[in-house]
Amino acid sequence: MRRFLGRRWMSASAVGWWDNVGLAPKDPLLSVTEAFIADANPNNINLGVGAFRDDEGKPLVLQCVRDAEARIAGAEYLESISRQGTLKLVEESVKLAYGENSDVVKEGSFAGVQAISGTGACRLFAEFQRRFQPESRIYLPVPTWSNHHNIWRDAQVPQRTFQYYNLASKGLHFSALMDDVKNAPNHSFFLLHPCAHNPTGIDPTEEQWREISYLFKVKNHFPFFDMAYQGFASGDLEKDAQAIRIFLDDGHLIGCAQSFSKTMGLYGQRVGCLSVLCVDKNQATAVKSQLQQIARAMYGNPPAHGALLVSTILGDPGLKSLWVKEAKVMSDRIMKMRAALRDNLERLGSAFNWEHITNQVGMFCYSGLNPEQIDRLGNEFHIYMPNDGRISMAGVTTGNVDYLANAIHEVTKSG
Amino acid sequence: MEGKDMASSAMLSIASAGPSASAANCKASLRKTKIGSFDVRYMLGKAKGNPFLKSQCSGRVTMAVAVNVSRFEGIAMAPPDPILGVSEAFKADTNDMKLNLGVGAYRTEELQPYVLNVVKKVEKLMLERGEYKEYLPIEGLAAFNKVTAELLFGADNGVIKQGRVATVQGLSGTGSLRVAAAFIERYFPTAKVLISSPTWGNHKNIFNDARVPWSEYRYYDPKTVGLDFDGMISDIKAAPDGSFILLHGCAHNPTGIDPTPEQWEKIADVIQEKNHIPFFDVAYQGFASGSLDEDASSVRLFAARGLELLVAQSYSKNLGLYAERIGAINVVCSSSDAAARVKSQLKRIARPMYSNPPVHGARIVANVVGDPALFNEWKEEMEIMAGRIKNVRQKLFDSLSAKDKSGKDWSFILKQIGMFSFTGLNKAQSENMSNKWHVYMTKDGRISLAGLSLAKCDYLADGIIDSFYNVS
């Protein structure tokens, strides 16, 4: 097809500008859901996306969210209200991350901006990193959420990896991690999951975090935390932020992305926060102004509705305590399903060690299943999960856990 | 050995004694000792040519820098946004007569923000339904994407019937422009974008951050306070073949000056001649003339010629959904296959930017546009809003003509369209408006008529005349 020059009307079949635009590969996680939806089998199970489901397999909207919605209805298009909502959201987010009584919060020595959930917060930071530390790289754990690679790549920050998951033990490869941290050039930027690591569900212990923090100080590395599952690891919001608090105590000036997608079930509302700790309020003001400038050329202001929901909930003691209860109910259900799945597999007489199902924390279980087994699960048993064997435990219910255990046993017992 | 390495190795030797054994000592000494260092010369080197870093000349610092020193020492305060800065100055002013003609956000005659009735209705419906808050697909809400493309092109338009439009929900106009800019950068790495002189300030920021080169085409003629049509055509012709031409679909921001239908035809001619790609920014559909279809006529004219084009849309003004960030990027392709491929790549750009777009605004638009009764109600409210602006233009013109004895022709105020008017005041004169008259506007002479009431037209006219004639 040739370009059509000259002062003529192009026909619909004439050559287009977009000939060189190929079909993009599907997003690995979202295509799992697509395959699930396309399968009409009544036994089908979606273990793909990390979105919470109740025990009937249905999406859940928290009661505290419904209450907040009713409260804010009709008022929110007033600009003053949405601006206040954004400020309040940031205020409450940093309290959750750093502790209400932390110096950081009291002194206001942080640059905090509302972001488009966790993705947006990471992207804002990646753009900021490129602009103000143009020679730096980001170190990502192996494995990590696949979109982390896309984010820093599109922000044009070169990436390296550090070891994290130990295939043999299905646990944390701590010594390899520490080696990689030590061997990285000083002043490197590292991305850390403070709790409920995605996709492995494996977190360092408290003592391990202390050692990591210590080594980071020695190496003067920059710790960037992506916290998308606060409350989902141990069921306790404060406990899940422990890694961050350890680093704070050690004097690190960290960056932190927070998401309310899972924690408050606000997925489609895109509510998150990016905070960067600074030496003082002046620097915080400067850094914040730069983050806002980056955001302004990307999407202008962040969306108000979700921020108003979060700030209403966190700003009201009654709603906040309701939320804490509901968050615990969600994480308890996940833990119960972990126990049930492991239990079933053991009772079926599986030759394999399934301890990791209950050792791992958060929404995901890094099952250790291989691509062949995963394919069989899809084709023969209508059970869908991404190729790395990451199971979203939120997709497991008392109604399907037996079926799931049987299926896993079937595909693994033949070796 | 460099200072920083000495510091590190000193700490490593403490560390090798066994962290658990001497953890307490280590921690105590770490808190007191300032470890780590950064080489300011390293930062200065990077500061060269990096417009964002300010350089510091404090020499090389070794060993004495606390870990509490931030990596972001050299970061300067970003300049205040010129448009939003106006509102801030307005807020700080305590004078009774003050008037905010800065931001293009609609205000009622009482100068209050306006939430459309149809939006309130839909929100109530949504609340009663108690909808889920699940993730949208990367490309956004399907129902929204369908109605937004139909609103723009007309439901019966061939481009829609043939499946040739790739539509992806975006974060209002800004977000949609940015995704399109990233697409241009990726697939047309040598192309540049031509933007009007002047244009909305954020256009430049968007293309800069997306690393797409741009240049300007002449647009505003200060002599006539109208369109420099010959200059515009000439500059579009002079651009390298295959450039992207950013056009305002209606209600040009900041001037309010739109080409006539005949001029649009000629613009389309020269764009076709040069094999350029038209890139429309449609932020005011419905707000310019009061008619959604009429305001889309420029886009439809280009589409009717079989041209491939890009269109960014925003529902910030016409549905008052500023805070919800709802818009779309549409790419009209020559085939449905191309549209599918383009859409897949737009998604690939969106995923590492924000994963998927916010659901609330999309649902509101889908519900309003998708329901005939609500859609009609919206059209009525739009006519009222656009009507108020037209009335205010008339009143301002009448006041100016009555008060200005010099015979100057102020009719450009009536010819301009949309929320904004380019008054022809220069920077000093605009500043006089703020300083003496407490009328806040942008320094380029732009006033937002959405912020003007009939009651204040006389006062504004006095201020404009004073500034125009007594300040240079």
XYZ file of C-alpha atoms in Angstrom, chain A residues 113-132 138 140 145-157 159 189 191 224-227 255-259 270 272-276 290-299, chain B residues 138 171 175 177-183 185-186 205-212 345-356:
95
model
C 0.736 14.050 46.299
C -2.362 12.105 45.372
C -1.600 9.670 42.576
C -3.495 7.433 40.159
C -3.340 4.464 42.542
C -0.111 2.522 42.974
C 0.755 2.515 39.263
C 0.466 6.274 39.027
C 2.492 6.775 42.197
C 5.307 4.560 40.885
C 5.229 6.291 37.508
C 5.347 9.764 39.045
C 8.322 8.715 41.095
C 10.057 7.091 38.115
C 9.638 10.297 36.069
C 10.878 12.348 39.011
C 13.854 10.028 39.451
C 14.754 10.409 35.800
C 14.492 14.166 35.919
C 16.473 14.752 39.084
C 16.249 1.209 39.520
C 13.799 -4.449 40.901
C 4.868 -7.234 39.645
C 5.294 -7.278 35.864
C 4.128 -3.693 35.437
C 7.074 -2.401 37.507
C 9.315 -3.199 34.550
C 7.005 -1.342 32.159
C 6.757 1.709 34.419
C 10.451 2.409 34.829
C 11.108 1.484 31.202
C 8.561 3.964 29.889
C 9.987 6.580 32.251
C 13.342 5.801 30.623
C 15.104 4.819 33.821
C 16.734 -1.168 35.299
C 17.684 3.108 43.878
C 12.247 -0.957 44.808
C 11.486 3.086 47.321
C 8.581 1.196 48.841
C 5.571 0.090 46.836
C 2.865 -0.641 49.384
C 9.935 7.235 48.830
C 6.640 5.398 49.125
C 3.831 4.530 46.728
C 0.539 3.609 48.371
C -2.564 2.151 46.788
C -7.663 4.830 41.186
C -3.180 6.305 45.713
C -0.500 8.493 47.200
C 3.150 9.165 46.491
C 5.298 10.508 49.305
C 8.985 11.410 49.262
C 8.023 19.325 40.870
C 5.860 16.241 41.321
C 2.772 18.324 40.639
C 4.363 19.702 37.518
C 5.088 16.203 36.240
C 1.498 15.229 36.984
C 0.095 18.312 35.310
C 1.609 17.300 31.967
C 0.428 13.722 32.389
C -3.180 14.079 33.483
C -7.027 -0.641 30.369
C -7.720 11.111 32.092
C -4.417 12.570 29.880
C -3.327 14.256 24.826
C -0.451 12.718 26.776
C -1.257 9.159 25.677
C -1.482 10.397 22.076
C 1.807 12.263 22.458
C 3.496 9.110 23.772
C 2.079 7.212 20.785
C 6.891 9.645 20.101
C 6.980 5.880 19.831
C 4.370 20.839 28.737
C 2.653 17.703 27.485
C 4.725 17.435 24.310
C 7.925 18.375 26.138
C 7.449 15.702 28.769
C 6.515 13.176 26.076
C 9.688 14.218 24.223
C 7.839 15.168 21.052
C -0.631 0.083 21.477
C -2.465 2.930 23.172
C -3.243 0.435 25.927
C 0.393 -0.473 26.165
C 1.179 3.161 26.802
C -1.579 3.565 29.367
C -0.749 0.515 31.478
C 2.612 1.819 32.805
C 1.150 5.277 33.253
C -1.896 4.530 35.375
C -2.939 0.909 34.582
C -6.607 1.644 33.961
